[in-house]
Amino acid sequence: MVLSRRTFSALAGTAALGLSLSGSGSDEACAAGRAPVAPTGPAPGPPAADGKKHTVGFDRYSMLIDGKRLVLWSGEVHPFRLPSPSLWRDVLEKLRAHGYNTISIYVSWNYHSPAPGKYDFTGVRDLDLFLRTAAETGLYVILRPGPYINAEVDAGGFPGWLTVTKGTARTSDPTYLKYVDEWLTAVDRIAAKHLYTKGGGTIVLYQLENEYANNVSSSLGRDYMTHLYKKVRADGIDVPLFHNDKGRNGHWAPGTFDTGGEKGCYLYGFDGYPSPFATPPDWGYFGVGGTKGGSTASPETPGLIAEFGGGWFDPWGGAEFDGKGYAESRRTRDAAYERRFYLTNLANGIKIHNVYMTFGGTSWGWLPAPIVYTSYDYGAALDEARQPTAKLIPMHQIGQLLHCVPDLAKLDRAGDITVGDTGIKAYHLVNPDTEAHFYVLRNDTATESVASVPLAGTTASVPVPGLDARLLATGIALGRRKLRYSTAQPMLWLATGRQDIAVFTGRAGESTRTALECASKPTVTVLEGNAGHEYADGVLRIDAQLNSLTRVLVEGDGISTPLLLLLATDEMSGRLWRYDTPSGPVLVRGPALLRTAVLRGTTVHLTGDTIKAADLEVWGPRGMSEVVWNQGTLKAVATKSGSLRAEQRLPGAPGVRLPALTNWRRAAENQESAADFDDSGWKVANKKSSHSVTPVPAGQPVLFADDYGYHYGDVWYRGHFNDAGKAESVSLSYISGAQGLLMAWLDGKPLGTHRMPVPDKKTVRQGTWSATATFPVPEKTGPRVLSVLVRRMQHDEDGAAKDTHKVARGLTGVTLKGASPAVTWRIQGEVAPDPVRGPVNNGGLFGERHGWHLPGFDDTDWKVVDFPRDERRQGVTWYRTDFRLAVDASVDASIGLTLTDDPARAYRVQIFLNGWNTGQYINDVGPQHTFVLPNGLLRTRGLNTLALAVLSDGTTPAGPGKVALTLLGSAAGGVPVTAVDSPGGPLKH
């Protein structure tokens, strides 16, 4: 990203004084005492895998890339929550376009490791491909491979097989560390190829562990962190390392554990998820200070928030947002929330700022931790269906500003200012090198207020809406001219063609004043909009009322380069796109998204998206005379603004027709419940001990599913016994995650179903639930068989480092009242992992084990049925249908599946699209009713197979009711999408 060409040449010559890590991992600038500080200067250009060596370091203000200051403006995105590699590019291009220069990613151990010693980084798990795509998009990467990640994924990212190993996780236990080393070796082998220091990729930061708040004062913790540090360095990772404190505790700050003598190459970071209804906290310059003050816990490293709330997760039943789902998360953490909270962070010196989540995605299959349902939309700025939301506008504005104004990377707290009795809190900061001043005005009241702000020798009246904030600047360079002050918020500037261009933003209808320093009276031309101007005492003052886009051209004043001042409404600012090319920067106005810009000769080639019909206007280097949009040449004319404007508007997205889902076929399942079912091929459950933290009941075998290699999805048990004629009842104890359930049959006849309660506001974070279900036993002599199906709902996370991921899942104990027969138990869960879809796709239902969910399965002997269904039975019923889509190749259509029914009906559905387990629906719990079907899994131009595995408890009539495809958004443009299966062949089981 090419930032300001401000005249810092003298300072830039000494920019390499800052701390740095070279490709060899040197720390030559890490001398004793206060570390050297780099000057303010131009920021580095856009990152790429350029094959060149780079230095990556930091001083107490910011990151330093090749000695140049950079504020990392980052968004969290998880490749494992979007199992369609083609769409990774779509999401990353959208984030880059909207001002992000960095992404942060978790790498989930369980996603890549189906068994000890086995690591799969192919297909949807191709980390190398994701990192290549990030580099091609021009984004820096913060890599977070755990080994523990939390992230609301099963077992916090630990693989299922780790739940049955010796050793205590997240400590220096040697057995655990042996497995950790295997995992890190596998990840680091890939990561080392993508380090920015080596020129192979754009990784600039690497996280050790995740929110490790335990064993801080114990050798178990210190030795563990030391081991991770040394292991990562031994693997060739030479970029700065950090840890994210779970809160502001000063845990694992520099100097708290042994880093092998290496100094100045490790940062302190922390996480924060303040309530949107609370006052934004000061976690830096303006806070309490010390080890509990956030970034002040490590004053010699830049402020680093590894996770700041861009939303929040929702539990089964939707208690977090009163059943309104992620739409409510997005409403309460909206654009105004972002301005208040994120600008407060910047004012507090946070220069590495990661928003969790920026694209949440989908916790498909058995990936989610038990505390969340399938959608991980999170209320993020980019929704689960990859659709931009209004939350992207402030992120876009701030990201572009950080991109263009290097002064912001080095700020000190300046003198306090008063803004009147307004309820507005004012933050005042100054760059010590350039003396540019910045002001963050935050209104913590519900009503709009006007602040009287002292700006560059004058007092300006600045309105701030209720529960909102804005940033003002004085003394920054706008190319060859200097801003005295503006009551509008600066967004970007660039030099292109024969002029400088500066963009300021504000609310529609707002009156603004922008003052420029001018040695003599300039020539001012209002090209568009409502604006007036006056010149006096060396200052040009431009007063404008914001309405779409106001254009003012400033010429003369002894400066040969004109300045085009663009005053944009917030809405219009979201359609202004900067793109840096080797030939110089390009500014584009109009489309819903600009993906790429390339100059070839006199032609600028643009790609991007439109939703509605849109103008297209381009400012670019000299000599540009022709515009190509998505490979189509447009007639364009030169404007007085120095741009090229297409004579015709870009077309919007054409309509998308979705077929009705008909021709359903039905087959009943749970053959395992029949008395004469042959279970001789199942594993015998006869173990006597377990590494689980759950005690084994005295006198009973281990029945925990994980101990027999069944880690994901449903698990079946069959117990054979005699001599129980006097039994009165059977009690089945089991443990599951939230919303787990148990079904039982005796001699093929239903005994009943037990369900865990729906979480309420007090139990939304409870990941493990245990219960005992007791059923009466009909009297009978002779051989008997007890069949039990447990929907386990996955392992708890281990956020407190207490091995809670090892709490048992499945049956834990069985007793018969009135009889004590010897019981022989057999157990069956998921079969070998699907080689394409991975270990988290399937559980142990009969249909899953026999391919009923797969395309190509022969269902011709299944009965044809219609929806809605209304049947009452305990067990599993499958429905299948095919449907064909014919979405235009030029359209990116995001499509979902919506299920609706009477909420009193008790049943749940596993949704399989072309063999992929895209989620779980619980009709009488919710709140999720629409499930995103990612393109790539979904063939938008071809045949698709949909399979529904319906699990009903028999207490009510069960559906499905209405099942329909839903258009979640569409755009003309997008990226090419490849089907996620074996190239040229069918999906494989």
Short mmCIF file of C-alpha atoms in Angstrom, two decimals, residues 92 241 276 282 362 412 419 471 497 582 604 629 637 652 666 752 755:
data_model
loop_
_atom_site.label_atom_id
_atom_site.label_comp_id
_atom_site.label_asym_id
_atom_site.label_seq_id
_atom_site.Cartn_x
_atom_site.Cartn_y
_atom_site.Cartn_z
CA LEU A 92 -9.99 -11.51 1.06
CA LEU A 241 5.95 -13.59 18.22
CA PRO A 276 -21.84 -2.30 23.26
CA ASP A 282 -9.33 3.15 27.62
CA THR A 362 -20.04 -21.27 9.10
CA ASP A 412 1.79 10.68 21.74
CA VAL A 419 -15.13 20.88 24.21
CA LEU A 471 -11.90 11.77 14.08
CA GLY A 497 -2.57 12.01 -12.92
CA PRO A 582 2.94 -0.52 -10.00
CA VAL A 604 -6.97 0.64 -16.97
CA TRP A 629 -14.63 -3.24 -16.62
CA VAL A 637 -15.06 10.76 -21.43
CA GLY A 652 -26.67 -4.27 -11.80
CA ARG A 666 -38.01 -40.96 2.07
CA GLY A 752 -38.25 -42.83 25.12
CA ARG A 755 -33.02 -34.04 25.91
#
